[in-house]
mmCIF file of N, CA and C in Angstrom:
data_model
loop_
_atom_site.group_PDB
_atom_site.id
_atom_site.type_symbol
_atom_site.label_atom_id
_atom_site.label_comp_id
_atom_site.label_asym_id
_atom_site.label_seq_id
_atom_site.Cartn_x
_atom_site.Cartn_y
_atom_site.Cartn_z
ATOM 1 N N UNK A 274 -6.893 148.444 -7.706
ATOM 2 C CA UNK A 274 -6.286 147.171 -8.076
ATOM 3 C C UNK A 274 -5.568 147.328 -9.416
ATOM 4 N N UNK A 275 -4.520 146.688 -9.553
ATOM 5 C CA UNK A 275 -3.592 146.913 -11.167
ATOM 6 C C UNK A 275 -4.915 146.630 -12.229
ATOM 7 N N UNK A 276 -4.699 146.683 -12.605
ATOM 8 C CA UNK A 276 -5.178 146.557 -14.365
ATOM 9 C C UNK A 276 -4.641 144.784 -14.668
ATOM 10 N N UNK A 277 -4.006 144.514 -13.954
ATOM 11 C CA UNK A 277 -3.572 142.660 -14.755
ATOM 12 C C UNK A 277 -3.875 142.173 -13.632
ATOM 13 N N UNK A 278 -4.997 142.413 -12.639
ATOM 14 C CA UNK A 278 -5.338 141.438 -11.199
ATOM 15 C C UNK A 278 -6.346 140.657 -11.919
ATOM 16 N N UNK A 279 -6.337 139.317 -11.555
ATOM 17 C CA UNK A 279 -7.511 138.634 -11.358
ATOM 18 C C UNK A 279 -8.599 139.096 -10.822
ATOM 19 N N UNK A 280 -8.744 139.700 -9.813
ATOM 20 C CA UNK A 280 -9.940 140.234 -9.103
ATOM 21 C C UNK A 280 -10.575 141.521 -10.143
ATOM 22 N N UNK A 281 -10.004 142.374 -10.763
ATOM 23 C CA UNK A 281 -10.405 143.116 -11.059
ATOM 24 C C UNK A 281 -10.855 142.569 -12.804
ATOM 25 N N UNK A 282 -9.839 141.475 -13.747
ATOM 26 C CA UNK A 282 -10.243 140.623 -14.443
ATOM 27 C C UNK A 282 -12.107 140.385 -14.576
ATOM 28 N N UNK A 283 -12.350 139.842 -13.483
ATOM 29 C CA UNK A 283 -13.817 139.106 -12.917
ATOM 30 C C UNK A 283 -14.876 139.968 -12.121
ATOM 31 N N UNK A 284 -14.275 141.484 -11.960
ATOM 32 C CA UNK A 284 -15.119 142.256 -11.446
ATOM 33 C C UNK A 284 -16.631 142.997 -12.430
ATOM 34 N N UNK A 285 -16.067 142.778 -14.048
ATOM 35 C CA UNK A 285 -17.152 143.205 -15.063
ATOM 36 C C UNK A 285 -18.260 141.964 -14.987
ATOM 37 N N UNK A 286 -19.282 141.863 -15.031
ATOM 38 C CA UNK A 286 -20.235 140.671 -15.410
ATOM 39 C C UNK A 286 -20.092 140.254 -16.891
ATOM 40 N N UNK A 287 -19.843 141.028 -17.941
ATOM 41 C CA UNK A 287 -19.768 140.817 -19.553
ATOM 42 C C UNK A 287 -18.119 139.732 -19.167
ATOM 43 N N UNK A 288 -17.429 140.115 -18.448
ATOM 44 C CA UNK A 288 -15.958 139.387 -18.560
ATOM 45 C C UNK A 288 -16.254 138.082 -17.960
ATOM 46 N N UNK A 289 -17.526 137.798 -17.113
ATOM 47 C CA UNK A 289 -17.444 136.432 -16.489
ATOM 48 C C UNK A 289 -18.073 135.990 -17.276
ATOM 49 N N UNK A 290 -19.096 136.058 -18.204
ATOM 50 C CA UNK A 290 -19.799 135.653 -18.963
ATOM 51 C C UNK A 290 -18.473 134.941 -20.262
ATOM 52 N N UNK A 291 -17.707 135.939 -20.744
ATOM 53 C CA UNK A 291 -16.540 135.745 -21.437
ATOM 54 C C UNK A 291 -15.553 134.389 -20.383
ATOM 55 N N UNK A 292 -15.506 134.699 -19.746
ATOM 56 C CA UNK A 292 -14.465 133.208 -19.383
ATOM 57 C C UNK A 292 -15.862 132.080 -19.147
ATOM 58 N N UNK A 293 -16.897 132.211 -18.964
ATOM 59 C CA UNK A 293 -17.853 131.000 -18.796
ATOM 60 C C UNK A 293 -18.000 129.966 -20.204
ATOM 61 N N UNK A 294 -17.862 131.256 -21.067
ATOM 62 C CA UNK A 294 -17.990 130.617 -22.872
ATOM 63 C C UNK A 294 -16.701 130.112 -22.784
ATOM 64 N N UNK A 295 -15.458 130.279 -22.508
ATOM 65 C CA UNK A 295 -14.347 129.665 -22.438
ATOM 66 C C UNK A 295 -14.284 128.517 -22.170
ATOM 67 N N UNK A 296 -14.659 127.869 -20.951
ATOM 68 C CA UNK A 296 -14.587 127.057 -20.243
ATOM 69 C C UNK A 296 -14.817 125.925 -21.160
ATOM 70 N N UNK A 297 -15.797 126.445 -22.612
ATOM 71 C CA UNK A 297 -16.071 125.240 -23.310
ATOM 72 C C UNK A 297 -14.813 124.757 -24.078
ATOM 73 N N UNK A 298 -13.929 126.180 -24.084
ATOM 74 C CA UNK A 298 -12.617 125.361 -25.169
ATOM 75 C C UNK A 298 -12.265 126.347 -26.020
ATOM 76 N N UNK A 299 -11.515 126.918 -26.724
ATOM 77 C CA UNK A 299 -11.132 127.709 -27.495
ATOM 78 C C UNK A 299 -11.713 128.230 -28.506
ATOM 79 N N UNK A 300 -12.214 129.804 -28.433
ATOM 80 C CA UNK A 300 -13.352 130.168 -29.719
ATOM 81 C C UNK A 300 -12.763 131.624 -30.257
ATOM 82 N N UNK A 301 -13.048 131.889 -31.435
ATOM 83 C CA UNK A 301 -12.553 133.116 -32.174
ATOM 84 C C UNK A 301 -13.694 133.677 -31.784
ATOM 85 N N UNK A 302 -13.385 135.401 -32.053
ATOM 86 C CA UNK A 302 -14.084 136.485 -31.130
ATOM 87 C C UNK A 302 -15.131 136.319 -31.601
ATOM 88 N N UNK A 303 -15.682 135.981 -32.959
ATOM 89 C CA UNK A 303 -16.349 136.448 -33.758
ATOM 90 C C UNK A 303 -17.604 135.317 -33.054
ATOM 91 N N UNK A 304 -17.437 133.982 -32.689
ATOM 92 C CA UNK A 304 -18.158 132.969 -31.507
ATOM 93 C C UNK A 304 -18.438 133.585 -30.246
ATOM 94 N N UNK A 305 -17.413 134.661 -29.956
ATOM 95 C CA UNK A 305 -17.938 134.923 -28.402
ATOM 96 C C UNK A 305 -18.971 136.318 -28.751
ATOM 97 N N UNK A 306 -18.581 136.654 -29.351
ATOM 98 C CA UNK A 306 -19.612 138.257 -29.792
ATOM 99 C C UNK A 306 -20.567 137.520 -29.734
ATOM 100 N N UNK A 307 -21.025 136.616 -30.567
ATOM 101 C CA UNK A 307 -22.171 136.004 -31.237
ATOM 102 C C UNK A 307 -23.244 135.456 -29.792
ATOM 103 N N UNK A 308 -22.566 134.519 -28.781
ATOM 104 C CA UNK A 308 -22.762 134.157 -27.973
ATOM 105 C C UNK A 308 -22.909 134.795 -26.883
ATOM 106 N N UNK A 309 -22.380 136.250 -27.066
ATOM 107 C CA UNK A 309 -22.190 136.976 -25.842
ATOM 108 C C UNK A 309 -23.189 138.143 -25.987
ATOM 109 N N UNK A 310 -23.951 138.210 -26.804
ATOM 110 C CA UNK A 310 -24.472 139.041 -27.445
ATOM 111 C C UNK A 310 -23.963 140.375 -27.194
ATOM 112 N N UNK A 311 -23.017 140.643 -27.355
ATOM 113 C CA UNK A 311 -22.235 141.918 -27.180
ATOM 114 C C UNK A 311 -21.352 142.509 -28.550
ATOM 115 N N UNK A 312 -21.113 143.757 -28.822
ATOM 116 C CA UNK A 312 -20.717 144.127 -29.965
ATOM 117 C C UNK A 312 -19.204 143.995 -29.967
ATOM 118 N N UNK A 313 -18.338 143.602 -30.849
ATOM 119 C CA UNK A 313 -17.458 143.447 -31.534
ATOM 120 C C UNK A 313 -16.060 144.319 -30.668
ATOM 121 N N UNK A 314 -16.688 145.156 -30.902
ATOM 122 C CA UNK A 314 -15.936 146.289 -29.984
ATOM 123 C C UNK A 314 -15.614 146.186 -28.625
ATOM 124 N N UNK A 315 -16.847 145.600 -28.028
ATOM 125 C CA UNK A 315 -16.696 145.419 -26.472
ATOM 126 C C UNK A 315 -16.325 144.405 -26.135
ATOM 127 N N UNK A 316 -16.448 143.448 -27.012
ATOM 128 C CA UNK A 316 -15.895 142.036 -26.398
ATOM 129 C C UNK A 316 -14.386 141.730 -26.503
ATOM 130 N N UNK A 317 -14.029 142.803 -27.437
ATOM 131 C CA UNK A 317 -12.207 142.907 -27.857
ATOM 132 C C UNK A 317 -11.797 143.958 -26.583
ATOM 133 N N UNK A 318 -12.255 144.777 -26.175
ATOM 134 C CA UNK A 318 -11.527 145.537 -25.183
ATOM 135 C C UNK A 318 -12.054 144.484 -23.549
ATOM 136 N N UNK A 319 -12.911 143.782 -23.626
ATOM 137 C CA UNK A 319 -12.711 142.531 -22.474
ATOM 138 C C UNK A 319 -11.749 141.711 -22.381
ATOM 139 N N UNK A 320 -12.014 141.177 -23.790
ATOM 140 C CA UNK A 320 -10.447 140.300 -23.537
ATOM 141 C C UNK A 320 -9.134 140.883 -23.503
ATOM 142 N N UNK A 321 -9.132 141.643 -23.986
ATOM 143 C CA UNK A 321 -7.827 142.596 -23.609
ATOM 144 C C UNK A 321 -7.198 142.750 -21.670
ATOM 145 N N UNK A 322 -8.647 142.891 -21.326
ATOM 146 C CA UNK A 322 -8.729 143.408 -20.124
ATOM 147 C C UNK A 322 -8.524 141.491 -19.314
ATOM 148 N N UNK A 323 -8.646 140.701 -19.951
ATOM 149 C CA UNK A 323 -8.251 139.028 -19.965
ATOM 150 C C UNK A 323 -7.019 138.434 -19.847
ATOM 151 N N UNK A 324 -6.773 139.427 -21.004
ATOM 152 C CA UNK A 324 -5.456 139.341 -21.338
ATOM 153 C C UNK A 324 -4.604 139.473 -20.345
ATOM 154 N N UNK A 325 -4.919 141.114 -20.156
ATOM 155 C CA UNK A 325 -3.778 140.942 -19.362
ATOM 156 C C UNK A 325 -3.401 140.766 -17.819
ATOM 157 N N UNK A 326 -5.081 140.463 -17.437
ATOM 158 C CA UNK A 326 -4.769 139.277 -16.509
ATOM 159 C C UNK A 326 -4.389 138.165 -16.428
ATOM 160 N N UNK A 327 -3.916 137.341 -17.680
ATOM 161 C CA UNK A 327 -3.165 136.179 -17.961
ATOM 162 C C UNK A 327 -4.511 135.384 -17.478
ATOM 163 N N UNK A 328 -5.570 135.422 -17.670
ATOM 164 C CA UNK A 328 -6.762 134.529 -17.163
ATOM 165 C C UNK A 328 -7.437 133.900 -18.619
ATOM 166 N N UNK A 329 -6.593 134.484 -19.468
ATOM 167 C CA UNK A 329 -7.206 134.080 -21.289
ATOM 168 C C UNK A 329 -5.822 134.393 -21.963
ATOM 169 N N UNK A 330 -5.412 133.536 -23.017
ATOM 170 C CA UNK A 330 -4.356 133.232 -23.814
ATOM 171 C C UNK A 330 -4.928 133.568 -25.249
ATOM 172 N N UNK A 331 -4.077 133.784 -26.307
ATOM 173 C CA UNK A 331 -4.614 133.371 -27.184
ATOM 174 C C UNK A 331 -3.364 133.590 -28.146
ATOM 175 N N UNK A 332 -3.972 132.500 -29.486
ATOM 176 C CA UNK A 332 -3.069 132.125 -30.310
ATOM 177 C C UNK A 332 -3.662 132.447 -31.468
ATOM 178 N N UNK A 333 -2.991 132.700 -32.707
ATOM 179 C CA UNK A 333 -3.253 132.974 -34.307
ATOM 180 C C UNK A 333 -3.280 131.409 -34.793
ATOM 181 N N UNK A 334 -4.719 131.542 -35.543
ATOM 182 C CA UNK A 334 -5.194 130.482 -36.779
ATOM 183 C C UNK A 334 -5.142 131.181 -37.894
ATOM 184 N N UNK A 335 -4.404 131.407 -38.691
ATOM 185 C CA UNK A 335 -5.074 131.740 -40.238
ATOM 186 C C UNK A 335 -4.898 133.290 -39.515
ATOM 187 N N UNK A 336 -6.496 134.185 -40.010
ATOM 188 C CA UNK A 336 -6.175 135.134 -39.858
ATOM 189 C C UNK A 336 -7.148 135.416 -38.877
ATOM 190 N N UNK A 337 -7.670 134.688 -38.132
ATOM 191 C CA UNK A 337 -8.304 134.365 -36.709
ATOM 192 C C UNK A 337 -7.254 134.161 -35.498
ATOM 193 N N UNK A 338 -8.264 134.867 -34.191
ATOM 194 C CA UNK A 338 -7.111 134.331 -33.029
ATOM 195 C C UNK A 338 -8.068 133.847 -32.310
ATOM 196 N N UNK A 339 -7.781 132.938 -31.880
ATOM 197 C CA UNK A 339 -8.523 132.098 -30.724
ATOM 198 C C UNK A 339 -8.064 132.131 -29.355
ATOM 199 N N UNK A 340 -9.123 132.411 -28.813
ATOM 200 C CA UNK A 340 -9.135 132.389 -27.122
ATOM 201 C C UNK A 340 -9.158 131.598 -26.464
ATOM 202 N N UNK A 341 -8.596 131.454 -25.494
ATOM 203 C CA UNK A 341 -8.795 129.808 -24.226
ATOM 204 C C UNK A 341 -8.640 130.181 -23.060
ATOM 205 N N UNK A 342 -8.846 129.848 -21.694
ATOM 206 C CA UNK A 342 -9.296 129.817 -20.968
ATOM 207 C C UNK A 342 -8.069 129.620 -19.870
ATOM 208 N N UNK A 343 -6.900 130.308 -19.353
ATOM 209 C CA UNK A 343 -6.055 129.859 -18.400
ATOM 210 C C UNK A 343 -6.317 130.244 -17.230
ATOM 211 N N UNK A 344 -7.051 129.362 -16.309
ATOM 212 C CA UNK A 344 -7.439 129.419 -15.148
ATOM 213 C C UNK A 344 -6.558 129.332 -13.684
ATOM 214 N N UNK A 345 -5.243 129.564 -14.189
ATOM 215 C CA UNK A 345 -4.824 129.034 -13.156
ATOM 216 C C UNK A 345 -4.482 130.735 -12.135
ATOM 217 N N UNK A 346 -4.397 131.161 -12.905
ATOM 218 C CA UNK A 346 -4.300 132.709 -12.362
ATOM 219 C C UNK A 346 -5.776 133.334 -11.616
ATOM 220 N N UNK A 347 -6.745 132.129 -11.450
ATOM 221 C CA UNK A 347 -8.222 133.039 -10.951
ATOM 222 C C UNK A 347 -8.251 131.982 -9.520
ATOM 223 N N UNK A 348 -6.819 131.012 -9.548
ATOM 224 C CA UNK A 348 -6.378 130.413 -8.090
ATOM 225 C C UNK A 348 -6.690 131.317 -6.993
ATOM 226 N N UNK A 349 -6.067 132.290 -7.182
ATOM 227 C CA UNK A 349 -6.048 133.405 -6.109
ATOM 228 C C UNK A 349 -7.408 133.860 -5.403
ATOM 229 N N UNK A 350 -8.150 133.841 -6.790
ATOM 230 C CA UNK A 350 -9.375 134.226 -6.289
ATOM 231 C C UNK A 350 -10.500 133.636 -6.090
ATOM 232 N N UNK A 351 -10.042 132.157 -5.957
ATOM 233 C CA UNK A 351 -10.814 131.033 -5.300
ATOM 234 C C UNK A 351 -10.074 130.981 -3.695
ATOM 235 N N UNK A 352 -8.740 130.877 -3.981
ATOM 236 C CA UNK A 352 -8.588 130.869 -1.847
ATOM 237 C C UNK A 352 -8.941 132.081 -1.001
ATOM 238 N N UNK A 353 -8.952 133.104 -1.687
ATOM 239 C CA UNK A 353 -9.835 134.235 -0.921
ATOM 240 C C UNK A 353 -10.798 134.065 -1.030
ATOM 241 N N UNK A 354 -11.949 133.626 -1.247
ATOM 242 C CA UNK A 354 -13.431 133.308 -1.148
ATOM 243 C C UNK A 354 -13.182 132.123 -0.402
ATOM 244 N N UNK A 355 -12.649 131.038 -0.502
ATOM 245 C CA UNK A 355 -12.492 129.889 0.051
ATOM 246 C C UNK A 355 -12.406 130.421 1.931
ATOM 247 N N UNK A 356 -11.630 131.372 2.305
ATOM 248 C CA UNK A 356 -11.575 131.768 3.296
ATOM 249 C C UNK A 356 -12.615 132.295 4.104
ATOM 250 N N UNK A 357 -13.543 132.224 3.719
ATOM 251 C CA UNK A 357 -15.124 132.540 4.147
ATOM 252 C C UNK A 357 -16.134 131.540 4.096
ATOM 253 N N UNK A 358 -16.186 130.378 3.972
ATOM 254 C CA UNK A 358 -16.649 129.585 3.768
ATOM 255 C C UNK A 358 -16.694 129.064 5.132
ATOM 256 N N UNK A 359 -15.393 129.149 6.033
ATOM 257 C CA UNK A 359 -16.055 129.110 7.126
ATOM 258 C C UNK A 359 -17.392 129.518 8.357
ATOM 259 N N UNK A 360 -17.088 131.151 7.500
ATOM 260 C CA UNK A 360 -17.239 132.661 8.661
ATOM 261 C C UNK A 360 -19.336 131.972 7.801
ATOM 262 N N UNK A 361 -19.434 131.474 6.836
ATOM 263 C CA UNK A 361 -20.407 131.379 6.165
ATOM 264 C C UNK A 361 -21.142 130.023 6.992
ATOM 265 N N UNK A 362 -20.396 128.887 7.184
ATOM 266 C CA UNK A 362 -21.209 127.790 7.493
ATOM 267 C C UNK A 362 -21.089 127.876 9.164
ATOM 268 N N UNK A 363 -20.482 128.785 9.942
ATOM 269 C CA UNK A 363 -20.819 129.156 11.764
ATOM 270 C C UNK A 363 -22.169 129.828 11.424
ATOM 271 N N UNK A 364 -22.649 130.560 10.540
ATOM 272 C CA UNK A 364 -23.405 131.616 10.011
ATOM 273 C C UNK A 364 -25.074 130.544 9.870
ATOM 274 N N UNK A 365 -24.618 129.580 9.051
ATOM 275 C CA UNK A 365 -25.577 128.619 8.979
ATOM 276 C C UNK A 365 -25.930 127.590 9.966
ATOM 277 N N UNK A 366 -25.164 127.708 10.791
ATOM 278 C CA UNK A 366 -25.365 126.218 11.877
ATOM 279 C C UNK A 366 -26.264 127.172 12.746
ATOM 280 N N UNK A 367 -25.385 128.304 12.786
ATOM 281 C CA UNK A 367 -26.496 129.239 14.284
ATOM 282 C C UNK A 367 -27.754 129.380 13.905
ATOM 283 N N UNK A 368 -28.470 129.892 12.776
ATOM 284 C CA UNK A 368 -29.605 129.790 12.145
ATOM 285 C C UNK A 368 -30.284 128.616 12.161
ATOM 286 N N UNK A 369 -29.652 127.327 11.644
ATOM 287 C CA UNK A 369 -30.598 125.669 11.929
ATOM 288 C C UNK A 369 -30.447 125.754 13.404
ATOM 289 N N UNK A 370 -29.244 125.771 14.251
ATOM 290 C CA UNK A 370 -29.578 125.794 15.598
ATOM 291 C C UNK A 370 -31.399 126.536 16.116
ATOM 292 N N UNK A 371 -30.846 128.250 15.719
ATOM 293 C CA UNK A 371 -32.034 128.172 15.910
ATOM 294 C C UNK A 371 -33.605 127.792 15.646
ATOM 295 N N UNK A 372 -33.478 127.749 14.646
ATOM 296 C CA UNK A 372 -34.624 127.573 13.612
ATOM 297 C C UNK A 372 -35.484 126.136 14.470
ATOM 298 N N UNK A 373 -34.516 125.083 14.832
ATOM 299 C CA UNK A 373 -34.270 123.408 15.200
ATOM 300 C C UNK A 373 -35.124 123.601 17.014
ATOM 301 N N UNK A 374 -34.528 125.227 17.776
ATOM 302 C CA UNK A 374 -35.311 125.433 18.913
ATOM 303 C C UNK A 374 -36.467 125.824 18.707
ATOM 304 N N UNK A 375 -37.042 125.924 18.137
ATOM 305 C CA UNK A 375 -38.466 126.949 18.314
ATOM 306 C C UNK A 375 -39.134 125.751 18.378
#
C-alpha cells in the first residue's frame, strides 16, 4: 500500500491511539507524547506517517505545531468495512436462527 493510504495510516495501533486523542481537538506533540505514553521520537515519526495520509493537519502556534484531526480521508475506510456488515449480520441471523431451534 503507498505510504499516504489511509489504510496503511490506521494499520499501526500507536497511530489509532494518535487519531483517538485527536478526536478531542487540536493538541501539540508534547500533549500527545504525554497521553500516549510514547517517546517523543515515536510519536513525531507517526504523525508524519498522518501526515501524509492527509488524516492529521497541522498548523504553527508560536513555536509549537498543533495537530487536528481530518477525517475525511479515513471515508474510504469506513465504506470498505461498511461493505461487510452485511456478509456479518446473514452471519448472525443463521446463528440466532439456530441457536432459536434447539
Amino acid at each position: 500500500m503507498p505510504r499516504g493510504d489511509a489504510f496503511h495510516a490506521i494499520a499501526e495501533g500507536n497511530r489509532r491511539v494518535l487519531l483517538d486523542l485527536l478526536r478531542q481537538g487540536e493538541q501539540p506533540v508534547g500533549d500527545l507524547v504525554d497521553a500516549a505514553g510514547l517517546s517523543y521520537s515515536l510519536v513525531s515519526q507517526h504523525l508524519q506517517v498522518l501526515l501524509d495520509a492527509k488524516v492529521v493537519a497541522r498548523r504553527p502556534e508560536g513555536r509549537q505545531r498543533l495537530y487536528r484531526l481530518e477525517a475525511a480521508p479515513l471515508r474510504v475506510v469506513h465504506d470498505w468495512t461498511a461493505e461487510y456488515e452485511d456478509f456479518w449480520q446473514a452471519r448472525i441471523d443463521r446463528l440466532r436462527t439456530r441457536l432459536e431451534g434447539r
